[in-house]
Each structure stands twice: as C-alpha cells, then as structure tokens.
mmCIF file of C-alpha atoms in Angstrom:
data_model
loop_
_atom_site.group_PDB
_atom_site.id
_atom_site.type_symbol
_atom_site.label_atom_id
_atom_site.label_comp_id
_atom_site.label_asym_id
_atom_site.label_seq_id
_atom_site.Cartn_x
_atom_site.Cartn_y
_atom_site.Cartn_z
ATOM 1 C CA MET A 1 -8.989 8.609 5.285
ATOM 2 C CA THR A 2 -5.926 10.717 5.002
ATOM 3 C CA ALA A 3 -3.412 11.493 2.355
ATOM 4 C CA ALA A 4 -0.187 13.322 2.817
ATOM 5 C CA THR A 5 2.711 14.664 0.601
ATOM 6 C CA ARG A 6 6.087 15.691 1.789
ATOM 7 C CA GLU A 7 5.333 19.316 0.855
ATOM 8 C CA ASN A 8 2.093 19.604 2.888
ATOM 9 C CA THR A 9 3.424 17.728 5.923
ATOM 10 C CA PRO A 10 4.728 19.931 8.804
ATOM 11 C CA VAL A 11 8.389 19.859 9.876
ATOM 12 C CA ALA A 12 8.626 18.222 13.301
ATOM 13 C CA LEU A 13 12.483 18.094 13.574
ATOM 14 C CA GLU A 14 15.279 19.676 11.588
ATOM 15 C CA GLY A 15 18.884 20.421 12.074
ATOM 16 C CA ASN A 16 22.314 19.528 10.502
ATOM 17 C CA GLY A 17 20.578 18.612 7.236
ATOM 18 C CA VAL A 18 18.205 16.186 8.947
ATOM 19 C CA GLU A 19 14.569 16.778 8.343
ATOM 20 C CA VAL A 20 11.537 14.857 9.750
ATOM 21 C CA ARG A 21 8.178 15.859 8.635
ATOM 22 C CA MET A 22 5.252 14.169 10.505
ATOM 23 C CA GLN A 23 1.448 13.984 10.240
ATOM 24 C CA GLU A 24 -1.148 11.774 11.916
ATOM 25 C CA ALA A 25 -2.481 9.345 9.318
ATOM 26 C CA GLY A 26 -5.253 7.793 11.281
ATOM 27 C CA GLY A 27 -5.493 4.492 13.219
ATOM 28 C CA ASP A 28 -3.058 5.869 15.890
ATOM 29 C CA MET A 29 -0.367 5.937 13.139
ATOM 30 C CA THR A 30 1.752 8.804 11.915
ATOM 31 C CA VAL A 31 3.324 9.114 8.546
ATOM 32 C CA ALA A 32 6.850 10.701 8.336
ATOM 33 C CA PHE A 33 8.906 11.946 5.440
ATOM 34 C CA ILE A 34 12.488 11.699 6.555
ATOM 35 C CA HIS A 35 15.841 13.028 5.032
ATOM 36 C CA LEU A 36 19.083 11.927 6.636
ATOM 37 C CA PRO A 37 22.245 13.379 4.953
ATOM 38 C CA GLU A 38 25.183 11.013 4.444
ATOM 39 C CA GLY A 39 27.055 10.548 7.723
ATOM 40 C CA THR A 40 24.054 11.075 10.008
ATOM 41 C CA ASP A 41 24.297 8.842 13.012
ATOM 42 C CA MET A 42 21.202 8.899 15.130
ATOM 43 C CA ALA A 43 22.604 6.881 17.997
ATOM 44 C CA PRO A 44 23.880 9.966 20.054
ATOM 45 C CA ALA A 45 20.309 11.400 19.854
ATOM 46 C CA PHE A 46 18.815 8.247 21.433
ATOM 47 C CA LYS A 47 21.093 8.346 24.475
ATOM 48 C CA GLY A 48 18.888 8.107 27.569
ATOM 49 C CA LEU A 49 16.211 6.008 25.889
ATOM 50 C CA LYS A 50 15.989 2.375 26.919
ATOM 51 C CA ASP A 51 19.206 0.664 25.781
ATOM 52 C CA ASP A 52 20.135 4.029 24.161
ATOM 53 C CA LEU A 53 18.156 2.958 21.112
ATOM 54 C CA CYS A 54 14.943 4.095 19.377
ATOM 55 C CA GLN A 55 12.086 2.123 20.996
ATOM 56 C CA CYS A 56 9.431 2.937 18.307
ATOM 57 C CA PRO A 57 8.622 0.367 15.680
ATOM 58 C CA HIS A 58 8.637 1.755 12.009
ATOM 59 C CA TRP A 59 7.204 0.374 8.853
ATOM 60 C CA GLY A 60 8.613 2.182 5.728
ATOM 61 C CA TYR A 61 10.205 2.434 2.295
ATOM 62 C CA LEU A 62 13.656 3.693 1.489
ATOM 63 C CA LEU A 63 13.199 6.039 -1.525
ATOM 64 C CA LYS A 64 16.901 6.976 -1.838
ATOM 65 C CA GLY A 65 20.217 6.124 -0.234
ATOM 66 C CA ARG A 66 21.645 3.475 2.033
ATOM 67 C CA ILE A 67 21.137 3.040 5.820
ATOM 68 C CA ARG A 68 23.083 0.887 8.320
ATOM 69 C CA MET A 69 20.714 -0.211 11.046
ATOM 70 C CA ARG A 70 22.371 -1.159 14.323
ATOM 71 C CA THR A 71 20.545 -3.333 16.886
ATOM 72 C CA PRO A 72 21.602 -5.351 19.853
ATOM 73 C CA SER A 73 21.700 -8.457 17.600
ATOM 74 C CA GLY A 74 23.934 -6.909 14.878
ATOM 75 C CA GLU A 75 23.851 -4.608 11.808
ATOM 76 C CA GLU A 76 21.910 -4.713 8.560
ATOM 77 C CA ILE A 77 22.211 -2.549 5.474
ATOM 78 C CA TYR A 78 19.028 -1.146 3.778
ATOM 79 C CA GLU A 79 19.077 0.258 0.294
ATOM 80 C CA ALA A 80 16.834 2.424 -1.871
ATOM 81 C CA GLY A 81 13.809 0.339 -3.187
ATOM 82 C CA GLN A 82 13.401 -1.738 -0.053
ATOM 83 C CA ALA A 83 10.392 -1.692 2.142
ATOM 84 C CA TYR A 84 11.193 -2.453 5.788
ATOM 85 C CA TYR A 85 10.010 -3.092 9.313
ATOM 86 C CA TRP A 86 12.325 -1.835 12.124
ATOM 87 C CA SER A 87 11.294 -3.219 15.542
ATOM 88 C CA PRO A 88 11.970 -1.270 18.748
ATOM 89 C CA GLY A 89 15.693 -1.172 19.632
ATOM 90 C CA HIS A 90 17.570 0.340 16.730
ATOM 91 C CA ALA A 91 19.809 3.162 15.646
ATOM 92 C CA PRO A 92 20.230 4.189 12.057
ATOM 93 C CA GLU A 93 23.287 5.577 10.285
ATOM 94 C CA ALA A 94 22.961 7.167 6.846
ATOM 95 C CA LEU A 95 25.742 5.749 4.554
ATOM 96 C CA GLU A 96 24.450 7.993 1.784
ATOM 97 C CA ASP A 97 21.979 10.876 1.573
ATOM 98 C CA SER A 98 18.769 8.945 2.320
ATOM 99 C CA ASP A 99 14.981 9.722 1.960
ATOM 100 C CA LEU A 100 12.419 7.515 3.676
ATOM 101 C CA VAL A 101 8.661 7.336 4.148
ATOM 102 C CA GLU A 102 7.660 5.739 7.434
ATOM 103 C CA TYR A 103 4.494 4.730 9.279
ATOM 104 C CA SER A 104 4.880 4.540 13.137
ATOM 105 C CA PRO A 105 2.625 4.350 16.134
ATOM 106 C CA THR A 106 1.911 8.054 16.959
ATOM 107 C CA ALA A 107 2.410 7.910 20.737
ATOM 108 C CA GLU A 108 5.717 6.104 20.593
ATOM 109 C CA PHE A 109 7.013 8.144 17.730
ATOM 110 C CA ASN A 110 6.183 11.447 19.509
ATOM 111 C CA GLU A 111 8.101 10.195 22.558
ATOM 112 C CA VAL A 112 11.194 9.555 20.557
ATOM 113 C CA ILE A 113 10.936 12.813 18.592
ATOM 114 C CA ASP A 114 10.527 14.813 21.880
ATOM 115 C CA HIS A 115 13.526 12.989 23.300
ATOM 116 C CA VAL A 116 15.642 13.734 20.192
ATOM 117 C CA LYS A 117 14.553 17.500 20.340
ATOM 118 C CA ALA A 118 15.535 17.627 24.029
ATOM 119 C CA GLN A 119 19.004 16.372 23.161
ATOM 120 C CA GLY A 120 19.613 19.642 21.140
#
C-alpha cells in the first residue's frame, strides 16, 4: 500500500506555472498532483500524439478551479469539488487557477509526460 502527499511527491514536469508531481501508487497506477494556472491550454503540448490529444485515461478530483475539457465530441466544464473520469482523447484548458489529484495508468501517463517534455 502506498500513500502520497503533494509535498513528498517528486516534480515530473514544470514550467510557465504548470506543475505536475507524480509517484507510482501501485497496481500499475500513478498518482499526480497537478497545478494549472489560469489560461493554461495543454492542446499545443499534445501536438503529435494521436489526434493531437492526450491518450491517457485519468480518474481524479478537482480541488480548486475550473477546467474546460475539449474532446472530439465537444467540450465540458469541470469545477472544484467534482470527481471525474477523462477518457483517452482530451485536451484541458484551465479557466481558473486549478489544482487536481489524478490517478492514471503509469505506462500511458509516462508516455504523455515524455511527449510534453519533448515539446519544450
């Protein structure tokens, strides 16, 4: 069994106010503590992935803020206090400063993070 806090989870990605802290949680899943400042649009970082969208599923909880999630079938707004499941094929945009806790399959999440890092 594994427990994690934001403070003891290593930073995997940071820049322009974005911070992603990740730690394997067991069961081939990774927990991530994510901060997206208002105005952050992740779509450009996903260019080159299938359909230019994040292909990793995420289960999580939005602690603070509002996020517009764009998918091929449309857009949906998520707000603080909501638990969610985001299926493969999405691109988030932070409408407000947002903090999230997510669980994602480790292999797929690492692929996405590696791609985003390579985008600079």
